[in-house]
Amino acid sequence: MEDLKHIVLLFVGILVAFTVVMTMVAYTVLAERRILGFIQGRLGPNRVGPGGFLQPIADLLKFIFKEDIVPDKSTRFVYFLAPTIATTAALMTIVVYPFGPEIHLPLIDKTIQLVVARFDVALLYVLGVTSVGVYGIALAGWSSNNKYSLMGGLRSSAQMISYELALGLALIGVILQSGTLDLYSIVEQQSGHLGISGWNMILAQPLGFIVYLIAAIAETNRVPFDLPEAETELVAGFHTEYSAMKFALFFLAEYVNMFTVSMLATTLFLGGWNGPFVHQLPALGVFYFLGKVVLFLFFYIWLRGTLPRFRFDQLMNFGWKFLVPLALINIVFTATLQWSGAFDFFAKFLKTSTGWGG
Amino acid sequence: MVPQLSWYLALSAVLFTIGVVGVMVKRNVISMFMCIELMLNAVNLTFVAFSSFFRDVSGQLFVFIVMTVAAAEAAVGLGIIISIFRNRESLDVDDSSTLRL
Amino acid sequence: MLALLFILFAGMAIGCAISMVAQRNPLYGAISLIGVFISLACLYVTLAAPFIAAVQVIVYAGAIMVLVVFVIMLLNVEEEERRPLRLRALVPIAIGLAAVLFAEAAFIIFFVQASPSTPTRNISDVGLTASIGSGLFTSYLLPFEVTSILLLMAVVGAMTLARRGGLLPANVGVVPGYQSFSREVLNPMATPDLTRVEARTSREAEELLGVADAPHVSLDE
């Protein structure tokens, strides 16, 4: 009976997390179009509903009713499999992020931690699922039987696996400092005075944070690293031949990926649900978490409106010859500081929780 | 019913046999390479099963090292396959049976 | 519950493995092999080895198979054709041996009792990251360092093998008549493009190689 209650609670948690993420992703699409419009000196979509508020629903209806064109000579099984893999891999990562601290639910009289699945190797799980998401793009490019799609798919996959390396190396600094791979413990260790001073970004990892941010932008194929799907270069890259619902799945997968890396940056570097007065009122943690994620999303959209894009060989050079050595230097630097005790010295002033483990 | 150690060993034996059959039957070099990876994974499963049932971490450390060696082998092996393809323009192992081009 | 999970993931693993061997198209074989790796990772999780499961997904399914899929796409590998079996007597022998394997597996599953000294699995700390880390850096330090040197050797080897052939020497000569180059020889930026480009005459070949305005040396002098 306890098992059954536990499973039901898990399902409810997954459903709630999924709903929250999908709603925020839908409004991120709208926000991107409006904010890009303001940056470019025009209004975005503002017809449907007050201020364009119902635009995502209009987009959804459009995608459902559009004609589904399947190219004649494509390999059908792989053609249908590719958007499924991309979307599934993008959505699977949201189960390990801690949305808030322990709160007491009055309805069922339980105190739960606001994370769907808390296990020992959560950070490696996120890296693994992101690696599997590369297949969606590579297989989409191949199965469309179109040379632009193939070029776009291969370039995009090569870019993603190159920057995955820099991403993983940037995270090692945080792991060295926290001593655990469990995301909930990492967030718990970042509680500081007024909820702000304990953040990992402040104490030791500004370099790691910058490397992670750049690698995350490249990982999600956003400007300035979006050559593989730029309209002026490759028609639309790997999703040229996809229409209607399957294109909607790719679109969704890209925005959920953006959301995922923002959540990971928030959890590891910006203190997750930590903030002023979060221990007195735990439900505030959810708002702090989502607020920080929205900050990152705004940063992504801002970059999209401002920067030109890299050429592909410049992109690969940057990833391998600049970011990876920088991340390695960060690891050596962090390890030296950790070994010499400088972290513990500063942590006594900045953090309020106990040290390693969690 | 809790899964016994023997179940995992039987599964590993079956996977290993399927890999051996694949190496013998396939003619494409890349397919043969993938069957070799399947054999390595069957052995990994044996290691992890023993490590779990005897509460000893050495099994999992060996798996770690086997995975690293498999990754290195994959990189070099695929480089060799590309070189073979460049010189002989065919990925059939029967076409590579003589050293002369 | 655990037995149900074992049957589910073991069935998936065996099904994907048989599918990989039976497929003629190598890309479908690669996708089936990814299925095998992911079901094995799930089996490792039921065996209380979460770190190895995550590393399996990251290394095997996420890196090695991406490499294999790239190579299949770049070399444009086609399906194997069906060839008629020449030794007809092998088919009943194969069926007999498969039956022997099946009988062995069934015997092991149904009749082998757990010996009393094998501990039944309880929750233990063995598979967690901390114990793997402490084992890897204390008693297994030498294999760890040797493995890192092995990876360095693999990187150097792969770079040497895949070096592009597009570096033309200073005084390149053109053979008379029909010849064909691979595109990566003609354009160093297009590595690794192996599609052939024809030059029907030596004049066309000179233009492709970019040496059409070089002084022509006659070999008779």
XYZ file of C-alpha atoms in Angstrom:
680
model
C 0.000 0.000 0.000
C 2.866 2.337 0.809
C 4.399 1.428 -2.539
C 1.196 2.337 -4.322
C 0.936 5.699 -2.583
C 4.548 6.371 -3.461
C 3.956 5.568 -7.133
C 0.828 7.717 -7.262
C 2.740 10.607 -5.716
C 5.462 10.170 -8.331
C 2.948 10.257 -11.144
C 1.308 13.377 -9.772
C 4.737 14.976 -9.453
C 5.630 14.129 -13.029
C 2.327 15.491 -14.253
C 2.720 18.756 -12.363
C 6.319 19.242 -13.491
C 5.387 18.442 -17.086
C 2.495 20.906 -17.055
C 4.569 23.670 -15.551
C 7.409 23.145 -18.023
C 5.168 22.930 -21.087
C 3.242 26.036 -20.161
C 6.404 27.983 -19.575
C 7.870 26.719 -22.848
C 4.777 27.764 -24.760
C 4.976 31.246 -23.334
C 8.715 31.354 -23.939
C 7.989 31.037 -27.646
C 5.617 33.965 -27.420
C 8.040 35.953 -25.288
C 10.800 35.343 -27.778
C 8.778 36.684 -30.647
C 7.706 39.773 -28.716
C 11.114 40.531 -27.263
C 12.837 40.007 -30.587
C 10.292 42.362 -32.030
C 11.104 45.035 -29.463
C 14.830 44.614 -30.050
C 14.313 44.938 -33.759
C 12.087 47.982 -33.427
C 8.718 46.390 -34.145
C 5.889 44.839 -32.171
C 5.672 41.097 -32.012
C 2.410 39.187 -32.326
C -0.154 41.068 -30.286
C -3.445 40.332 -32.028
C -4.611 37.109 -30.466
C -5.853 37.894 -26.991
C -4.712 40.883 -24.948
C -1.123 41.588 -25.889
C -0.810 38.333 -27.784
C -1.520 36.303 -24.679
C -3.355 33.511 -26.505
C -0.831 33.193 -29.350
C 0.521 29.800 -28.219
C -2.951 28.322 -28.479
C -3.298 29.723 -31.973
C 0.077 28.201 -32.859
C -0.985 24.861 -31.459
C -4.167 24.859 -33.497
C -2.189 25.759 -36.596
C 0.201 22.872 -36.072
C -2.605 20.405 -35.525
C -4.507 21.357 -38.625
C -1.586 21.703 -41.018
C -1.119 19.140 -43.746
C 1.422 16.489 -42.880
C 3.782 16.056 -45.802
C 6.043 13.026 -45.828
C 8.780 13.020 -48.483
C 8.515 10.190 -50.912
C 11.879 8.522 -50.685
C 12.575 8.999 -47.012
C 13.065 5.968 -44.778
C 9.772 6.007 -42.962
C 10.620 4.349 -39.674
C 13.585 6.588 -38.963
C 11.673 9.628 -40.234
C 8.998 9.092 -37.620
C 11.442 8.045 -34.927
C 13.644 11.148 -35.026
C 11.283 13.802 -33.582
C 10.170 11.257 -30.974
C 13.731 10.763 -29.762
C 14.418 14.498 -29.734
C 11.329 15.363 -27.718
C 11.575 12.417 -25.317
C 15.214 13.101 -24.520
C 14.477 16.781 -23.997
C 11.585 16.100 -21.617
C 13.192 13.280 -19.659
C 15.572 15.587 -17.860
C 13.004 17.613 -15.958
C 12.476 14.922 -13.346
C 15.709 15.532 -11.479
C 15.556 19.280 -10.946
C 14.660 20.486 -7.461
C 11.910 23.018 -7.845
C 11.743 23.930 -4.217
C 12.671 22.935 -0.678
C 10.670 20.662 1.558
C 7.130 21.817 1.796
C 4.298 20.479 3.859
C 1.300 19.475 1.800
C -1.810 19.957 3.914
C -4.068 17.713 1.806
C -2.265 14.443 2.347
C -0.346 15.546 5.416
C 3.081 14.745 4.107
C 6.310 16.683 3.891
C 7.865 16.197 0.497
C 10.845 17.587 -1.274
C 9.856 19.297 -4.486
C 11.866 17.055 -6.758
C 10.338 14.191 -8.669
C 13.247 11.762 -8.471
C 16.116 12.240 -6.132
C 18.962 9.830 -6.713
C 22.652 9.647 -6.392
C 23.840 10.275 -9.947
C 21.346 12.907 -11.067
C 23.913 15.105 -12.838
C 25.286 12.181 -14.858
C 21.732 11.257 -15.779
C 21.210 14.738 -17.228
C 24.433 14.482 -19.233
C 23.486 11.036 -20.504
C 20.020 12.006 -21.632
C 21.384 15.102 -23.386
C 23.830 12.846 -25.239
C 20.990 10.653 -26.459
C 19.154 13.736 -27.735
C 21.803 14.138 -30.441
C 20.324 11.124 -32.256
C 17.078 12.908 -32.945
C 18.889 15.500 -35.013
C 21.307 13.163 -36.779
C 18.580 10.703 -37.752
C 16.274 13.524 -38.868
C 18.942 14.876 -41.167
C 19.618 11.448 -42.636
C 16.102 10.217 -43.106
C 14.816 13.252 -44.975
C 16.673 12.251 -48.124
C 17.635 15.864 -48.762
C 21.176 17.144 -48.993
C 20.467 20.301 -47.010
C 18.962 18.247 -44.237
C 21.890 15.868 -44.190
C 24.459 18.653 -44.054
C 22.475 20.471 -41.388
C 21.957 17.322 -39.346
C 25.594 16.264 -39.431
C 26.882 19.734 -38.648
C 24.421 20.159 -35.838
C 25.292 16.782 -34.311
C 29.020 17.454 -34.595
C 28.530 20.799 -32.880
C 26.448 19.254 -30.119
C 28.886 16.489 -29.284
C 31.828 18.899 -29.320
C 30.226 21.310 -26.905
C 28.950 18.500 -24.684
C 32.571 17.957 -23.766
C 33.058 21.573 -22.698
C 29.747 21.420 -20.823
C 30.737 18.335 -18.866
C 34.158 19.717 -18.020
C 32.676 22.983 -16.789
C 30.421 21.036 -14.448
C 33.343 19.206 -12.860
C 34.342 22.360 -11.019
C 30.959 22.462 -9.304
C 31.136 18.750 -8.482
C 34.587 19.200 -6.943
C 33.269 21.956 -4.785
C 30.072 20.246 -3.694
C 31.326 16.707 -3.355
C 28.174 15.126 -4.663
C 26.370 14.508 -7.934
C 22.944 14.840 -6.380
C 21.291 18.074 -7.524
C 19.161 18.488 -4.426
C 22.230 18.351 -2.189
C 24.074 20.812 -4.393
C 21.225 23.282 -4.019
C 21.002 22.704 -0.284
C 24.673 23.513 0.103
C 24.222 26.860 -1.586
C 22.083 28.389 1.117
C 23.809 31.495 2.363
C 23.064 34.734 4.152
C 19.839 36.196 2.849
C 19.770 33.250 0.469
C 22.162 34.909 -1.947
C 25.686 34.777 -0.635
C 26.020 31.029 -0.851
C 25.580 30.731 -4.582
C 28.236 28.746 -6.371
C 28.798 31.421 -8.929
C 29.919 33.886 -6.357
C 32.135 31.676 -4.268
C 34.287 30.098 -6.820
C 33.009 29.392 -10.192
C 32.742 32.537 -12.312
C 34.947 30.971 -14.978
C 33.056 27.712 -14.864
C 29.800 29.602 -15.147
C 30.913 31.455 -18.268
C 32.211 28.287 -19.910
C 29.003 26.472 -19.045
C 26.845 29.267 -20.410
C 28.648 29.382 -23.750
C 28.631 25.599 -24.058
C 24.929 25.508 -23.199
C 24.088 28.018 -25.920
C 25.967 25.888 -28.437
C 24.402 22.717 -27.119
C 20.887 23.959 -27.798
C 21.722 25.282 -31.272
C 20.898 28.877 -30.472
C 22.361 32.042 -31.924
C 25.302 32.666 -32.240
C 25.822 28.928 -32.773
C 22.817 28.168 -34.908
C 24.418 27.784 -38.316
C 22.992 24.287 -38.809
C 19.467 25.567 -38.750
C 19.804 29.062 -40.092
C 17.389 29.976 -42.821
C 19.888 31.894 -44.854
C 22.352 29.038 -44.934
C 20.709 25.680 -45.156
C 17.027 26.329 -45.807
C 16.040 25.098 -42.380
C 18.698 22.542 -41.604
C 17.718 19.182 -40.301
C 14.024 19.917 -39.998
C 13.526 21.111 -43.579
C 11.336 18.218 -44.570
C 9.218 18.093 -41.461
C 5.816 19.733 -41.364
C 2.895 20.117 -38.970
C 3.032 18.074 -35.804
C 6.507 16.607 -36.293
C 7.952 20.059 -36.832
C 6.097 21.172 -33.741
C 7.838 18.364 -31.843
C 11.273 19.536 -33.003
C 10.424 23.127 -32.179
C 9.217 22.023 -28.777
C 12.337 19.937 -28.227
C 14.559 22.914 -28.931
C 12.759 25.147 -26.469
C 12.559 22.445 -23.803
C 16.317 21.936 -24.242
C 16.805 25.648 -23.698
C 14.662 25.410 -20.599
C 16.604 22.379 -19.369
C 20.025 23.966 -19.637
C 18.681 27.092 -17.962
C 17.368 24.974 -15.099
C 20.719 23.227 -14.804
C 22.562 26.564 -14.730
C 20.184 27.826 -12.072
C 20.575 24.700 -9.964
C 24.330 24.490 -10.141
C 25.482 28.077 -10.251
C 22.734 30.367 -9.110
C 21.564 28.533 -6.028
C 18.412 26.836 -7.282
C 15.531 27.675 -5.009
C 17.648 29.705 -2.592
C 16.652 33.281 -2.007
C 15.643 35.716 0.730
C 13.275 34.278 3.352
C 12.981 30.901 1.696
C 13.398 28.956 4.918
C 10.497 30.705 6.558
C 8.182 30.365 3.573
C 9.216 27.330 1.511
C 6.734 27.875 -1.295
C 8.708 31.007 -2.213
C 11.483 28.702 -3.402
C 9.502 27.703 -6.462
C 9.133 31.319 -7.491
C 12.815 32.025 -7.004
C 13.720 28.984 -9.078
C 11.386 29.794 -11.933
C 12.384 33.450 -11.768
C 16.038 32.619 -12.220
C 15.190 30.306 -15.110
C 13.217 33.108 -16.738
C 16.280 35.329 -16.336
C 18.359 32.852 -18.313
C 15.703 32.522 -20.987
C 15.620 36.277 -21.344
C 19.396 36.223 -21.730
C 19.111 33.661 -24.537
C 16.498 35.700 -26.347
C 18.558 38.856 -25.907
C 21.560 37.113 -27.466
C 19.432 36.008 -30.362
C 18.448 39.546 -31.148
C 21.921 40.944 -30.839
C 24.681 38.693 -32.110
C 25.588 37.492 -35.615
C 26.288 33.855 -36.095
C 29.529 31.915 -36.243
C 30.731 30.142 -39.345
C 30.953 26.412 -38.827
C 34.734 26.074 -38.747
C 34.984 29.076 -36.424
C 32.439 27.388 -34.204
C 34.347 24.111 -34.016
C 37.652 25.900 -33.460
C 36.114 27.879 -30.646
C 34.722 24.776 -28.983
C 37.755 22.571 -29.177
C 40.658 24.993 -29.031
C 39.339 27.601 -26.655
C 36.535 26.323 -24.450
C 37.933 22.889 -23.606
C 41.344 24.214 -22.455
C 39.562 26.941 -20.515
C 37.390 24.368 -18.774
C 40.454 22.264 -17.957
C 42.181 25.299 -16.475
C 39.074 25.884 -14.420
C 39.228 22.333 -13.070
C 42.880 22.636 -12.090
C 42.270 26.011 -10.489
C 39.255 24.759 -8.541
C 41.067 21.656 -7.389
C 44.009 23.737 -6.188
C 41.785 26.109 -4.269
C 39.875 23.195 -2.748
C 43.034 21.405 -1.685
C 44.580 24.480 -0.156
C 41.555 25.105 2.014
C 40.720 28.516 0.564
C 37.189 27.404 -0.216
C 36.509 26.284 3.309
C 37.852 29.581 4.583
C 35.518 31.640 2.455
C 32.644 29.231 2.855
C 32.612 29.934 6.569
C 31.605 33.497 5.800
C 29.403 33.005 2.791
C 27.491 29.813 3.356
C 25.165 28.893 6.162
C 24.794 25.189 5.539
C 27.284 22.527 6.409
C 29.951 21.398 3.994
C 30.135 18.295 1.857
C 27.859 15.375 1.579
C 24.290 16.403 2.038
C 10.441 -13.744 -6.916
C 13.708 -11.924 -6.764
C 15.946 -12.311 -9.830
C 18.781 -14.685 -9.073
C 22.380 -14.294 -10.119
C 21.975 -17.203 -12.538
C 19.334 -15.310 -14.487
C 21.710 -12.483 -15.220
C 24.427 -14.935 -16.237
C 22.036 -16.725 -18.582
C 21.022 -13.415 -20.168
C 24.666 -12.484 -20.595
C 25.395 -15.842 -22.251
C 22.511 -15.411 -24.674
C 23.609 -11.882 -25.614
C 27.185 -13.053 -26.085
C 26.045 -15.855 -28.361
C 23.944 -13.488 -30.442
C 27.028 -11.306 -30.821
C 29.171 -14.232 -31.947
C 26.529 -15.272 -34.472
C 26.435 -11.714 -35.767
C 30.195 -11.552 -36.273
C 30.112 -14.804 -38.227
C 27.083 -14.039 -40.354
C 27.466 -10.390 -41.257
C 29.435 -9.217 -44.259
C 29.476 -5.488 -43.596
C 32.489 -4.388 -41.574
C 30.538 -1.880 -39.508
C 27.887 -4.475 -38.608
C 30.612 -6.861 -37.462
C 32.079 -4.111 -35.334
C 28.698 -3.508 -33.713
C 28.369 -7.206 -32.882
C 31.751 -7.060 -31.173
C 30.444 -4.201 -29.030
C 27.474 -6.389 -28.142
C 29.830 -9.115 -26.927
C 31.709 -6.616 -24.764
C 28.442 -5.479 -23.237
C 27.415 -9.029 -22.403
C 30.650 -9.403 -20.447
C 29.992 -6.077 -18.730
C 26.637 -7.408 -17.580
C 28.332 -10.439 -16.019
C 30.779 -8.210 -14.159
C 28.083 -5.934 -12.805
C 25.880 -8.864 -11.763
C 28.698 -10.453 -9.791
C 29.649 -7.134 -8.255
C 26.094 -6.590 -7.109
C 25.517 -10.058 -5.698
C 28.833 -10.318 -3.869
C 28.862 -6.705 -2.665
C 32.308 -6.051 -4.144
C 33.022 -2.880 -6.070
C 35.838 -4.351 -8.188
C 33.370 -5.695 -10.729
C 32.070 -2.228 -11.450
C 35.588 -0.814 -11.658
C 36.438 -3.424 -14.250
C 33.320 -2.440 -16.188
C 34.505 1.151 -16.111
C 37.852 0.176 -17.569
C 36.248 -2.120 -20.173
C 34.033 0.754 -21.295
C 37.035 3.032 -21.651
C 38.919 0.440 -23.677
C 35.840 -0.095 -25.861
C 35.616 3.638 -26.529
C 39.279 3.772 -27.542
C 38.813 0.708 -29.718
C 35.765 2.238 -31.366
C 37.646 5.393 -32.298
C 40.630 3.612 -33.788
C 38.542 0.852 -35.372
C 36.296 3.292 -37.170
C 39.356 5.183 -38.384
C 40.666 1.936 -39.841
C 37.289 1.241 -41.453
C 37.297 4.662 -43.106
C 40.821 4.045 -44.427
C 39.783 0.673 -45.802
C 36.813 2.287 -47.493
C 39.016 4.967 -49.034
C 41.336 2.433 -50.575
C 38.990 -0.317 -51.639
C 35.697 1.562 -52.082
C 33.774 -1.280 -50.533
C 32.799 -2.187 -46.989
C 32.413 -5.888 -47.684
C 34.903 -7.982 -45.740
C 35.104 -10.456 -48.598
C 36.558 -7.697 -50.748
C 39.242 -7.064 -48.134
C 40.390 -10.651 -47.909
C 43.643 -10.087 -49.807
C 46.268 -7.535 -48.890
C 46.613 -6.487 -52.508
C 44.191 -3.801 -53.603
C 8.328 -6.387 -8.939
C 12.051 -6.742 -9.564
C 11.446 -9.973 -11.471
C 8.952 -8.165 -13.685
C 11.482 -5.426 -14.398
C 14.147 -8.020 -15.138
C 11.917 -9.854 -17.600
C 10.950 -6.589 -19.278
C 14.471 -5.268 -19.744
C 15.960 -8.666 -20.571
C 13.288 -9.187 -23.206
C 14.028 -5.780 -24.693
C 17.758 -6.495 -24.715
C 17.404 -9.865 -26.427
C 14.824 -8.534 -28.877
C 16.996 -5.597 -29.910
C 20.055 -7.853 -30.163
C 18.290 -10.304 -32.474
C 16.953 -7.359 -34.460
C 20.472 -5.991 -34.836
C 21.785 -9.263 -36.221
C 18.796 -9.775 -38.485
C 18.768 -6.294 -40.020
C 20.377 -5.839 -43.400
C 20.563 -2.056 -43.220
C 23.426 -1.062 -40.895
C 21.644 2.078 -39.729
C 18.727 0.068 -38.376
C 21.267 -2.255 -36.788
C 22.873 0.716 -35.084
C 19.495 1.900 -33.767
C 18.775 -1.597 -32.425
C 22.157 -1.646 -30.723
C 21.320 1.651 -29.031
C 18.173 -0.083 -27.771
C 20.311 -2.905 -26.352
C 22.563 -0.434 -24.562
C 19.699 1.460 -23.011
C 17.988 -1.707 -21.779
C 21.298 -2.900 -20.328
C 21.615 0.448 -18.543
C 18.163 -0.106 -17.036
C 19.289 -3.578 -15.925
C 22.305 -2.043 -14.231
C 19.987 0.265 -12.320
C 17.999 -2.736 -11.038
C 21.338 -4.245 -9.987
C 21.968 -1.199 -7.775
C 24.782 0.164 -9.960
C 23.499 3.633 -10.915
C 26.898 5.112 -11.703
C 27.739 2.380 -14.197
C 24.288 2.742 -15.741
C 24.786 6.485 -16.279
C 28.305 5.938 -17.641
C 26.948 3.246 -19.984
C 24.428 5.676 -21.448
C 26.947 8.508 -21.725
C 29.828 6.463 -23.190
C 28.191 3.698 -25.202
C 24.829 5.035 -26.285
C 25.849 8.657 -26.372
C 29.373 8.661 -27.766
C 30.418 5.374 -29.374
C 27.146 4.845 -31.207
C 27.050 8.468 -32.347
C 30.462 7.836 -33.887
C 29.207 4.661 -35.584
C 26.072 6.414 -36.874
C 28.214 9.265 -38.238
C 30.472 6.812 -40.060
C 27.444 5.004 -41.528
C 25.991 8.279 -42.743
C 29.256 9.631 -44.142
C 30.176 6.471 -45.993
C 26.610 6.107 -47.240
C 26.509 2.396 -46.435
C 23.905 0.425 -48.306
C 21.950 -2.626 -47.371
C 23.515 -6.024 -47.653
C 22.050 -8.098 -50.427
C 20.652 -11.474 -49.713
C 22.902 -14.202 -50.952
C 21.702 -17.783 -51.293
C 23.000 -20.101 -48.623
C 25.514 -22.507 -50.092
C 25.946 -25.130 -47.393
C 22.379 -26.335 -46.928
C 23.349 -28.688 -44.127
C 24.152 -25.764 -41.852
C 20.525 -24.824 -41.276
C 19.472 -27.895 -39.217
C 22.776 -27.758 -37.320
C 22.111 -24.111 -36.472
C 18.590 -24.909 -35.311
C 19.920 -27.745 -33.172
C 22.560 -25.557 -31.536
C 20.023 -22.808 -30.910
C 17.785 -25.358 -29.203
C 20.726 -26.435 -27.040
C 21.346 -22.801 -26.040
C 17.706 -22.270 -25.230
C 17.611 -25.460 -23.155
C 20.700 -24.370 -21.235
C 19.232 -20.964 -20.479
C 15.953 -22.523 -19.378
C 17.806 -25.012 -17.163
C 19.783 -22.223 -15.526
C 16.721 -20.122 -14.942
C 14.387 -22.784 -13.645
C 16.510 -25.377 -11.940
C 19.582 -23.741 -10.484
C 18.918 -22.832 -6.880
C 20.745 -20.006 -5.245
C 23.583 -21.434 -3.213
C 23.301 -20.558 0.481
C 26.495 -18.509 0.512
C 25.346 -16.076 -2.183
C 23.768 -13.111 -0.435
C 20.373 -12.066 -1.727
C 20.441 -8.521 -2.841
C 19.606 -5.878 -0.306
C 20.197 -2.187 -0.453
C 23.925 -1.649 -0.268
C 26.361 1.153 -0.784
C 28.505 -0.597 -3.335
C 27.251 0.995 -6.529
C 27.233 4.578 -5.378
C 29.638 7.085 -6.787
C 31.593 7.489 -3.580
C 32.619 3.862 -3.337
C 33.528 3.687 -7.016
C 35.572 6.831 -6.671
C 37.456 5.603 -3.642
C 38.110 2.230 -5.300
C 39.257 3.818 -8.528
C 41.758 6.149 -6.915
C 43.202 3.846 -4.266
C 43.459 0.187 -5.132
C 42.880 0.516 -8.886
C 44.979 3.587 -9.490
C 47.431 1.907 -11.852
C 44.756 0.603 -14.274
C 43.162 4.047 -14.186
C 46.369 5.811 -15.198
C 47.184 3.205 -17.836
C 43.665 3.634 -19.256
C 44.175 7.363 -19.577
C 47.384 6.770 -21.530
C 45.459 4.288 -23.664
C 42.908 6.967 -24.468
C 45.694 9.335 -25.440
C 47.069 6.666 -27.779
C 43.619 6.205 -29.266
C 43.268 9.940 -29.935
C 46.643 10.112 -31.661
C 45.907 6.954 -33.646
C 42.507 8.128 -34.805
C 43.925 11.480 -35.889
C 46.698 9.796 -37.858
C 44.356 7.365 -39.579
C 41.781 9.936 -40.559
C 44.222 12.485 -41.846
C 42.919 14.049 -44.967
C 44.560 13.250 -48.251
C 43.948 16.726 -49.529
C 47.430 18.124 -49.147
C 48.712 18.398 -52.697
C 52.481 18.474 -53.088
C 54.101 21.472 -54.716
C 54.797 19.948 -58.089
C 51.736 17.828 -58.734
C 51.543 15.921 -61.957
C 48.503 14.983 -63.927
C 48.269 11.613 -65.654
C 47.000 11.684 -69.219
C 43.434 10.642 -69.874
C 40.456 9.869 -67.671
C 40.888 10.081 -63.916
C 38.709 10.582 -60.901
C 39.459 12.253 -57.581
C 37.602 12.162 -54.314
C 36.323 15.543 -53.326
C 38.416 15.724 -50.219
C 41.591 15.624 -52.310
C 40.448 18.533 -54.432
C 39.217 20.742 -51.617
C 40.833 20.444 -48.180
C 37.878 22.158 -46.552
C 35.507 19.445 -47.684
C 36.887 16.656 -45.540
C 35.617 13.961 -45.271
C 33.691 13.970 -48.516
C 34.498 10.841 -50.452
C 32.222 11.298 -53.473
C 34.118 10.948 -56.711
C 34.578 13.764 -59.192
C 35.308 12.747 -62.748
C 37.747 14.446 -65.076
C 37.281 13.110 -68.552
C 40.458 14.610 -69.965
C 43.733 15.610 -68.408
C 42.854 19.229 -69.167
C 39.772 18.937 -66.951
C 41.888 17.298 -64.282
C 44.306 20.174 -64.367
C 41.476 22.625 -63.936
C 40.063 20.667 -61.027
C 43.392 20.520 -59.283
C 43.953 24.197 -59.915
C 47.214 23.764 -61.815
C 45.899 24.565 -65.290
C 48.128 27.610 -65.671
C 51.276 25.903 -64.464
C 54.030 25.430 -67.019
C 53.602 22.179 -68.847
C 56.672 19.955 -68.857
C 56.858 17.383 -71.570
C 58.138 14.041 -70.384
C 59.869 13.301 -73.684
C 62.670 15.815 -73.155
